[in-house]
PDB file of C-alpha atoms in Angstrom:
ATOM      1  CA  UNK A   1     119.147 120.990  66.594  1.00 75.00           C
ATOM      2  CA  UNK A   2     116.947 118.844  64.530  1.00 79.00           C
ATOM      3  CA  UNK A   3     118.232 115.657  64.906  1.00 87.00           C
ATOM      4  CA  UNK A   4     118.186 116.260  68.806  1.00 87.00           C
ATOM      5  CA  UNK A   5     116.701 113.234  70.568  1.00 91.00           C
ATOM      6  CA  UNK A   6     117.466 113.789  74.127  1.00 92.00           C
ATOM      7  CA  UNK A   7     118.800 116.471  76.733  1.00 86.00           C
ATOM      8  CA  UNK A   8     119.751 116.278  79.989  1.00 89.00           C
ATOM      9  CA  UNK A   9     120.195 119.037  82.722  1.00 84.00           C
ATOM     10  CA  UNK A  10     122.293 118.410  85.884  1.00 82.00           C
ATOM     11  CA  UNK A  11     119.997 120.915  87.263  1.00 76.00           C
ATOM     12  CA  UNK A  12     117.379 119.689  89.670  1.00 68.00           C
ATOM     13  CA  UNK A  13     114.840 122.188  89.010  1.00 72.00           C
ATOM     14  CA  UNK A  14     113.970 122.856  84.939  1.00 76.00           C
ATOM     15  CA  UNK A  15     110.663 124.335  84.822  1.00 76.00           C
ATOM     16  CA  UNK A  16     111.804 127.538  83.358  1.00 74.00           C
ATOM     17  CA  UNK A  17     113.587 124.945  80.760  1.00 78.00           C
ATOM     18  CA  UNK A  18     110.597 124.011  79.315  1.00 82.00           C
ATOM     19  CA  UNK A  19     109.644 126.579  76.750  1.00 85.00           C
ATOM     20  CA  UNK A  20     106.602 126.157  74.263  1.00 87.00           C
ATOM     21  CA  UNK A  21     109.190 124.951  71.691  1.00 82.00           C
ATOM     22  CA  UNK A  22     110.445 122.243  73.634  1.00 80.00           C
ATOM     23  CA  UNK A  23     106.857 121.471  74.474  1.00 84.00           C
ATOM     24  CA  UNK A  24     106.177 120.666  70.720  1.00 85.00           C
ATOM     25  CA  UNK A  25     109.984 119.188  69.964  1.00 84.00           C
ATOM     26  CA  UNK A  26     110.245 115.587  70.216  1.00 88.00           C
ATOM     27  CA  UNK A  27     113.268 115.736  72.258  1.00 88.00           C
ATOM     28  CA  UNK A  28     112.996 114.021  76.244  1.00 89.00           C
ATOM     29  CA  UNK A  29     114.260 116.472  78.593  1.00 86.00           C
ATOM     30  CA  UNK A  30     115.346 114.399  81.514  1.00 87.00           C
ATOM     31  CA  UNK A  31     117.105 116.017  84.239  1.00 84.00           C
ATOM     32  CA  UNK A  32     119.399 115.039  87.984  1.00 81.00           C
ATOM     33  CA  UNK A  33     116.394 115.267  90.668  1.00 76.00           C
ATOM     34  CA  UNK A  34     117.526 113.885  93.561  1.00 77.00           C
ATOM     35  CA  UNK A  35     121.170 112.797  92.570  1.00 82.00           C
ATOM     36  CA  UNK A  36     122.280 116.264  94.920  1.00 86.00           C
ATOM     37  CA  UNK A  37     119.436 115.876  97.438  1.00 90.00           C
ATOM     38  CA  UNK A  38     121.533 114.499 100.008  1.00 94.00           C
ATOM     39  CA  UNK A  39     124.339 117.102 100.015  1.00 93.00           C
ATOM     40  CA  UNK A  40     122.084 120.017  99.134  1.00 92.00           C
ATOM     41  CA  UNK A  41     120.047 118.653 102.706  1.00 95.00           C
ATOM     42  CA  UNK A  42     123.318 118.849 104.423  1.00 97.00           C
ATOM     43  CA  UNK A  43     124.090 122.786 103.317  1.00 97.00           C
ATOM     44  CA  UNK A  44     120.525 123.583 104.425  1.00 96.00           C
ATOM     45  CA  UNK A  45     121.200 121.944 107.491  1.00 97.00           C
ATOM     46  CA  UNK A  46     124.423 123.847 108.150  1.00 97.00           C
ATOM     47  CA  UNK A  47     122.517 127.406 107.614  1.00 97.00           C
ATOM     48  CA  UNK A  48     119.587 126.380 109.635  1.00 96.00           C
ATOM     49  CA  UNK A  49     122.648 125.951 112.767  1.00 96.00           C
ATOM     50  CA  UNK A  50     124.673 128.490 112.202  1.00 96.00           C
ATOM     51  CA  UNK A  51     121.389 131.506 112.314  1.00 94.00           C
ATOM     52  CA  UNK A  52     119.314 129.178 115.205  1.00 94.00           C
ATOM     53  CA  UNK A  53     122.601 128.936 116.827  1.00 94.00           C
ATOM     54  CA  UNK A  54     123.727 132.787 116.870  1.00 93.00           C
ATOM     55  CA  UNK A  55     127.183 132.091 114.781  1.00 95.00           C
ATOM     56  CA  UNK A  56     126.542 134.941 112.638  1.00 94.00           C
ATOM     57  CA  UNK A  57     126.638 137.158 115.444  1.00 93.00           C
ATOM     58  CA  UNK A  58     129.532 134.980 116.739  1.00 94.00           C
ATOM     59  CA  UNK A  59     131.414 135.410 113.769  1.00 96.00           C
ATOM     60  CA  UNK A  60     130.637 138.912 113.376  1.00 95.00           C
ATOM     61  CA  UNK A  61     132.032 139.750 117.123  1.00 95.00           C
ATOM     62  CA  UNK A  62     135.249 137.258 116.216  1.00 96.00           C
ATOM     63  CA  UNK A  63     135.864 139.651 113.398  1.00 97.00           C
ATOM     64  CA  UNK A  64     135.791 142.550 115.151  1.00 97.00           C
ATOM     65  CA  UNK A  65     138.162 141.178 117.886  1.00 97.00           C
ATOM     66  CA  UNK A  66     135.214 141.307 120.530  1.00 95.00           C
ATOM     67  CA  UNK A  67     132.991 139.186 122.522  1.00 93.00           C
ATOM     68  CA  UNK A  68     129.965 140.095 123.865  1.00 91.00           C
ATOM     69  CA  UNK A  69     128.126 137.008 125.673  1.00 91.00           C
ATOM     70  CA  UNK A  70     124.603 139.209 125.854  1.00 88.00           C
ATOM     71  CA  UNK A  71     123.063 137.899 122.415  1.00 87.00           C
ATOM     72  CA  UNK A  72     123.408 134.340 123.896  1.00 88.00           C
ATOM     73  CA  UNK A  73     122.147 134.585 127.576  1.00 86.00           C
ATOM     74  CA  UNK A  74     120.025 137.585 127.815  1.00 76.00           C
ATOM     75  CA  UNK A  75     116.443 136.844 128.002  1.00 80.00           C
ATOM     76  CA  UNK A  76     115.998 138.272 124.972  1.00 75.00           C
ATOM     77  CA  UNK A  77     118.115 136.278 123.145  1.00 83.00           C
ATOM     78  CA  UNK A  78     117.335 134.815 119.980  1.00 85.00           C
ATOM     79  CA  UNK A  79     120.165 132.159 119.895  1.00 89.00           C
ATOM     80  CA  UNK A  80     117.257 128.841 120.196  1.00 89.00           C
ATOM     81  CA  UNK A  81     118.166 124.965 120.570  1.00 92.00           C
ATOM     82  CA  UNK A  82     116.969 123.285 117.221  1.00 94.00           C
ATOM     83  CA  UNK A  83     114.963 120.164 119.375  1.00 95.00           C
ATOM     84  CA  UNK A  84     111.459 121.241 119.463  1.00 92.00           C
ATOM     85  CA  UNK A  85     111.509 123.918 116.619  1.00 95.00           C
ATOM     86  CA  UNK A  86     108.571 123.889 114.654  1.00 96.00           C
ATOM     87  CA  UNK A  87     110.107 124.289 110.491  1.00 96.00           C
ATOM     88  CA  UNK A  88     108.286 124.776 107.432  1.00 96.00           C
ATOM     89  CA  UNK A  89     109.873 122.838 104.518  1.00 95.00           C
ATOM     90  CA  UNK A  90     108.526 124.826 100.888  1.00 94.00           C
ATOM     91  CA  UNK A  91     109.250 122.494  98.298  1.00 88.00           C
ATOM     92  CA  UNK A  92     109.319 119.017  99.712  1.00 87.00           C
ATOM     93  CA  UNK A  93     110.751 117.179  96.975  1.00 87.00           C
ATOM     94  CA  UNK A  94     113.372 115.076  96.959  1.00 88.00           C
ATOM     95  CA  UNK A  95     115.856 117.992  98.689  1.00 90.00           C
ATOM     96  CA  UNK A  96     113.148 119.183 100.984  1.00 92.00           C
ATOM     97  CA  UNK A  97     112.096 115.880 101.994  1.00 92.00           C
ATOM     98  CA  UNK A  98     116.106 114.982 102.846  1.00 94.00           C
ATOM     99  CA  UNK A  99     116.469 118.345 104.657  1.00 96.00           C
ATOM    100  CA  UNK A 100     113.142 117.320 107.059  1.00 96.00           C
ATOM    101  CA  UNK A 101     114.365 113.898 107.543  1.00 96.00           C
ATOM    102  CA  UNK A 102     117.622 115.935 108.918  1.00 97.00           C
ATOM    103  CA  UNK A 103     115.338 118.195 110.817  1.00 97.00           C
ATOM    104  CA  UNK A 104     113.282 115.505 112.182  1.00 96.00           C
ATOM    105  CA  UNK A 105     116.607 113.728 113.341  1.00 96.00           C
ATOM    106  CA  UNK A 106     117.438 116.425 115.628  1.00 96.00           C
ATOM    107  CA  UNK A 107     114.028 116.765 117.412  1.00 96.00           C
ATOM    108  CA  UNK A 108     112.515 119.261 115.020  1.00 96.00           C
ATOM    109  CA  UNK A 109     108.507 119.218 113.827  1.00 96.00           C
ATOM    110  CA  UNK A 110     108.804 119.720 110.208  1.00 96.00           C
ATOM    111  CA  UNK A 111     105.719 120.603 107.834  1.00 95.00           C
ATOM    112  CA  UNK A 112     106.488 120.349 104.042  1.00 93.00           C
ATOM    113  CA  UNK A 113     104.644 121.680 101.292  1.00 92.00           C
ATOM    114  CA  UNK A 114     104.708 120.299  97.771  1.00 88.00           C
ATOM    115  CA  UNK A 115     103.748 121.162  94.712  1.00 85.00           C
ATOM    116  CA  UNK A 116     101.014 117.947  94.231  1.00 85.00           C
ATOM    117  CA  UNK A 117      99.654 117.367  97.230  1.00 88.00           C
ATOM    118  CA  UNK A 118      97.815 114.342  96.303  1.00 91.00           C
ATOM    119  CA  UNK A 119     101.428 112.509  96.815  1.00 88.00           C
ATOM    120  CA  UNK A 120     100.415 112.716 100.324  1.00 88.00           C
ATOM    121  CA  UNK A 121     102.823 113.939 103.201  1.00 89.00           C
ATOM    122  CA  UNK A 122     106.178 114.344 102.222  1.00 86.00           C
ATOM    123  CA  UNK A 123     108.925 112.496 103.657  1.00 85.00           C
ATOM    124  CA  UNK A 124     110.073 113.349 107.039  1.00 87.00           C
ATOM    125  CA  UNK A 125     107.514 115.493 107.883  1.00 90.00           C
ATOM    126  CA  UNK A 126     104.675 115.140 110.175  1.00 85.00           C
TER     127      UNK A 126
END
C-alpha cells in the first residue's frame, strides 16, 4: 500500500506490529491504548475474586451436585479476603494502572511494574 498514510489498530498492545518495514514506511501507526482500560480493569478484577474467593472450587462442587464447606473453613484453606493482599501488577500501563486503582479500592497493596520506569510509580500503586 503505497499511498498508505496512516493505520490504526484497535489493539492496545502493537509491538509485534511494528516490523522493520513499517519502521522505514512513512505511514503513523497509531493505535486504542487506554480506550478499553477501564473494562479490561473490571474483567481482571472479576478473575482476581472469583480464584481469591474459592468460586472455582464453588462452581466446580455446584456442577457436580455437591457441597463440601472444607475448602472454605479448614485451616488450610486457601479461599483469602482481598483487603490486605499484597498484588503485583506486570505491565502498569494504562490497563494495569486501572486494575491497581481497583485493587487499591478494596484494601489491596499493589506494586506495578512498567516497561520505563523513569515514568515513576504507576498509578494506583504504592
Amino acid at each position: 500500500a503505497p499511498q498508505l498514510r496512516w493505520a490504526h489498530s484497535i489493539a492496545a498492545g502493537v509491538g509485534s506490529s511494528i516490523t522493520p518495514t513499517l519502521r522505514t514506511h512513512p505511514v503513523i501507526l497509531t493505535n486504542s491504548a487506554g480506550l478499553y482500560a477501564e473494562a479490561m480493569a473490571d474483567t481482571a478484577l472479576a478473575g482476581v475474586l472469583h480464584f481469591v474467593r474459592g468460586l472455582d472450587v464453588a462452581v466446580r462442587q455446584q456442577a457436580a451436585s455437591r457441597w463440601d464447606q472444607s475448602p472454605f473453613v479448614a485451616g488450610a484453606t486457601e479461599v483469602r479476603e482481598i483487603s490486605g493482599l499484597r498484588v503485583l501488577i506486570v505491565g502498569a500501563g494504562g490497563i494495569g494502572s486501572a486494575v491497581a486503582r481497583r485493587l487499591t479500592a478494596l484494601g489491596c497493596i499493589c506494586t506495578g511494574i512498567r516497561r520505563r520506569p523513569s515514568k515513576g510509580v504507576p498509578e494506583g500503586c504504592a
